[in-house]
mmCIF file with all atom_site columns, C-alpha atoms in Angstrom:
data_model
loop_
_atom_site.group_PDB
_atom_site.id
_atom_site.type_symbol
_atom_site.label_atom_id
_atom_site.label_alt_id
_atom_site.label_comp_id
_atom_site.label_asym_id
_atom_site.label_entity_id
_atom_site.label_seq_id
_atom_site.pdbx_PDB_ins_code
_atom_site.Cartn_x
_atom_site.Cartn_y
_atom_site.Cartn_z
_atom_site.occupancy
_atom_site.B_iso_or_equiv
_atom_site.pdbx_formal_charge
_atom_site.auth_seq_id
_atom_site.auth_comp_id
_atom_site.auth_asym_id
_atom_site.auth_atom_id
_atom_site.pdbx_PDB_model_num
ATOM 1  C CA . MET A 1 1  ? -52.452 -57.717 15.642 1.00 0.00 ? 1  MET A CA 1
ATOM 2  C CA . THR A 1 2  ? -53.182 -57.636 12.000 1.00 0.00 ? 2  THR A CA 1
ATOM 3  C CA . ILE A 1 3  ? -51.146 -56.229 9.304  1.00 0.00 ? 3  ILE A CA 1
ATOM 4  C CA . SER A 1 4  ? -52.870 -54.992 6.367  1.00 0.00 ? 4  SER A CA 1
ATOM 5  C CA . PHE A 1 5  ? -52.022 -55.126 2.889  1.00 0.00 ? 5  PHE A CA 1
ATOM 6  C CA . GLN A 1 6  ? -51.420 -50.950 2.599  1.00 0.00 ? 6  GLN A CA 1
ATOM 7  C CA . SER A 1 7  ? -49.271 -51.342 5.812  1.00 0.00 ? 7  SER A CA 1
ATOM 8  C CA . ILE A 1 8  ? -46.967 -53.235 3.628  1.00 0.00 ? 8  ILE A CA 1
ATOM 9  C CA . LEU A 1 9  ? -47.157 -50.781 1.161  1.00 0.00 ? 9  LEU A CA 1
ATOM 10 C CA . ASP A 1 10 ? -45.940 -48.168 3.497  1.00 0.00 ? 10 ASP A CA 1
ATOM 11 C CA . ALA A 1 11 ? -43.133 -49.636 4.824  1.00 0.00 ? 11 ALA A CA 1
ATOM 12 C CA . GLU A 1 12 ? -41.995 -50.092 1.564  1.00 0.00 ? 12 GLU A CA 1
ATOM 13 C CA . THR A 1 13 ? -42.077 -46.640 0.551  1.00 0.00 ? 13 THR A CA 1
ATOM 14 C CA . ARG A 1 14 ? -40.398 -46.170 3.941  1.00 0.00 ? 14 ARG A CA 1
ATOM 15 C CA . ILE A 1 15 ? -37.633 -48.461 3.421  1.00 0.00 ? 15 ILE A CA 1
ATOM 16 C CA . GLY A 1 16 ? -37.500 -48.693 -0.526 1.00 0.00 ? 16 GLY A CA 1
ATOM 17 C CA . PRO A 1 17 ? -34.880 -46.136 -0.742 1.00 0.00 ? 17 PRO A CA 1
ATOM 18 C CA . TYR A 1 18 ? -32.240 -47.460 1.905  1.00 0.00 ? 18 TYR A CA 1
ATOM 19 C CA . LYS A 1 19 ? -32.512 -51.470 0.983  1.00 0.00 ? 19 LYS A CA 1
ATOM 20 C CA . ILE A 1 20 ? -30.411 -53.171 -1.340 1.00 0.00 ? 20 ILE A CA 1
ATOM 21 C CA . ILE A 1 21 ? -32.403 -55.606 -3.613 1.00 0.00 ? 21 ILE A CA 1
ATOM 22 C CA . THR A 1 22 ? -30.954 -59.192 -2.412 1.00 0.00 ? 22 THR A CA 1
ATOM 23 C CA . PRO A 1 23 ? -30.515 -62.636 -4.662 1.00 0.00 ? 23 PRO A CA 1
ATOM 24 C CA . LEU A 1 24 ? -33.005 -65.769 -3.843 1.00 0.00 ? 24 LEU A CA 1
ATOM 25 C CA . LEU A 1 25 ? -30.712 -68.543 -3.660 1.00 0.00 ? 25 LEU A CA 1
ATOM 26 C CA . THR A 1 26 ? -31.274 -72.078 -4.597 1.00 0.00 ? 26 THR A CA 1
ATOM 27 C CA . SER A 1 27 ? -29.491 -75.383 -4.375 1.00 0.00 ? 27 SER A CA 1
ATOM 28 C CA . ASP A 1 28 ? -30.087 -77.892 -7.361 1.00 0.00 ? 28 ASP A CA 1
ATOM 29 C CA . ARG A 1 29 ? -28.369 -80.575 -4.662 1.00 0.00 ? 29 ARG A CA 1
ATOM 30 C CA . LEU A 1 30 ? -30.297 -79.597 -1.854 1.00 0.00 ? 30 LEU A CA 1
ATOM 31 C CA . ASN A 1 31 ? -33.605 -79.565 -4.137 1.00 0.00 ? 31 ASN A CA 1
ATOM 32 C CA . GLN A 1 32 ? -32.879 -82.910 -5.923 1.00 0.00 ? 32 GLN A CA 1
ATOM 33 C CA . LYS A 1 33 ? -33.018 -84.682 -1.973 1.00 0.00 ? 33 LYS A CA 1
ATOM 34 C CA . LEU A 1 34 ? -36.374 -82.699 -1.038 1.00 0.00 ? 34 LEU A CA 1
ATOM 35 C CA . PRO A 1 35 ? -39.874 -83.118 -2.524 1.00 0.00 ? 35 PRO A CA 1
ATOM 36 C CA . PHE A 1 36 ? -40.024 -79.291 -3.051 1.00 0.00 ? 36 PHE A CA 1
ATOM 37 C CA . ASP A 1 37 ? -37.631 -76.819 -4.425 1.00 0.00 ? 37 ASP A CA 1
ATOM 38 C CA . LEU A 1 38 ? -36.230 -74.672 -1.490 1.00 0.00 ? 38 LEU A CA 1
ATOM 39 C CA . PHE A 1 39 ? -35.378 -70.851 -2.107 1.00 0.00 ? 39 PHE A CA 1
ATOM 40 C CA . VAL A 1 40 ? -33.642 -68.858 0.288  1.00 0.00 ? 40 VAL A CA 1
ATOM 41 C CA . LYS A 1 41 ? -33.878 -65.044 0.522  1.00 0.00 ? 41 LYS A CA 1
ATOM 42 C CA . ALA A 1 42 ? -29.975 -63.553 1.223  1.00 0.00 ? 42 ALA A CA 1
ATOM 43 C CA . ASP A 1 43 ? -30.953 -60.765 3.448  1.00 0.00 ? 43 ASP A CA 1
ATOM 44 C CA . CYS A 1 44 ? -27.633 -61.350 5.141  1.00 0.00 ? 44 CYS A CA 1
ATOM 45 C CA . LEU A 1 45 ? -26.260 -59.219 2.290  1.00 0.00 ? 45 LEU A CA 1
ATOM 46 C CA . GLN A 1 46 ? -28.356 -55.956 3.057  1.00 0.00 ? 46 GLN A CA 1
ATOM 47 C CA . ARG A 1 47 ? -25.786 -53.411 4.472  1.00 0.00 ? 47 ARG A CA 1
ATOM 48 C CA . THR A 1 48 ? -26.192 -54.252 7.896  1.00 0.00 ? 48 THR A CA 1
ATOM 49 C CA . GLY A 1 49 ? -25.972 -57.752 7.485  1.00 0.00 ? 49 GLY A CA 1
ATOM 50 C CA . SER A 1 50 ? -28.686 -58.898 8.505  1.00 0.00 ? 50 SER A CA 1
ATOM 51 C CA . PHE A 1 51 ? -32.108 -59.528 7.796  1.00 0.00 ? 51 PHE A CA 1
ATOM 52 C CA . LYS A 1 52 ? -33.577 -57.483 10.667 1.00 0.00 ? 52 LYS A CA 1
ATOM 53 C CA . PHE A 1 53 ? -32.839 -54.509 8.337  1.00 0.00 ? 53 PHE A CA 1
ATOM 54 C CA . ARG A 1 54 ? -35.943 -54.058 6.953  1.00 0.00 ? 54 ARG A CA 1
ATOM 55 C CA . GLY A 1 55 ? -37.916 -54.633 10.633 1.00 0.00 ? 55 GLY A CA 1
ATOM 56 C CA . ALA A 1 56 ? -35.313 -52.015 12.359 1.00 0.00 ? 56 ALA A CA 1
ATOM 57 C CA . CYS A 1 57 ? -35.561 -49.393 9.588  1.00 0.00 ? 57 CYS A CA 1
ATOM 58 C CA . ASN A 1 58 ? -39.548 -49.243 9.210  1.00 0.00 ? 58 ASN A CA 1
ATOM 59 C CA . ALA A 1 59 ? -39.917 -48.853 13.120 1.00 0.00 ? 59 ALA A CA 1
ATOM 60 C CA . VAL A 1 60 ? -37.467 -46.211 12.903 1.00 0.00 ? 60 VAL A CA 1
ATOM 61 C CA . PHE A 1 61 ? -38.746 -44.620 9.892  1.00 0.00 ? 61 PHE A CA 1
ATOM 62 C CA . SER A 1 62 ? -42.363 -44.794 11.355 1.00 0.00 ? 62 SER A CA 1
ATOM 63 C CA . LEU A 1 63 ? -41.590 -42.666 14.509 1.00 0.00 ? 63 LEU A CA 1
ATOM 64 C CA . ARG A 1 64 ? -42.799 -39.262 14.515 1.00 0.00 ? 64 ARG A CA 1
ATOM 65 C CA . CYS A 1 65 ? -40.775 -36.193 16.163 1.00 0.00 ? 65 CYS A CA 1
ATOM 66 C CA . ILE A 1 66 ? -42.117 -35.093 19.469 1.00 0.00 ? 66 ILE A CA 1
ATOM 67 C CA . GLU A 1 67 ? -41.897 -31.399 19.607 1.00 0.00 ? 67 GLU A CA 1
#
């Protein structure tokens, strides 16, 4: 399955009004021990408490009503 850049933009349009902008976290102590800086996106702070919010909302909002 290939995901196009346009499909990413479409998903953002669908879920944008419902998502919370979550922080990007890092740890100075951990970064000193690693050969790179590590960043973690705190999507656990979404309304659902889960990173799965984005995919689930996009899937639901992509559904079409069957008449």
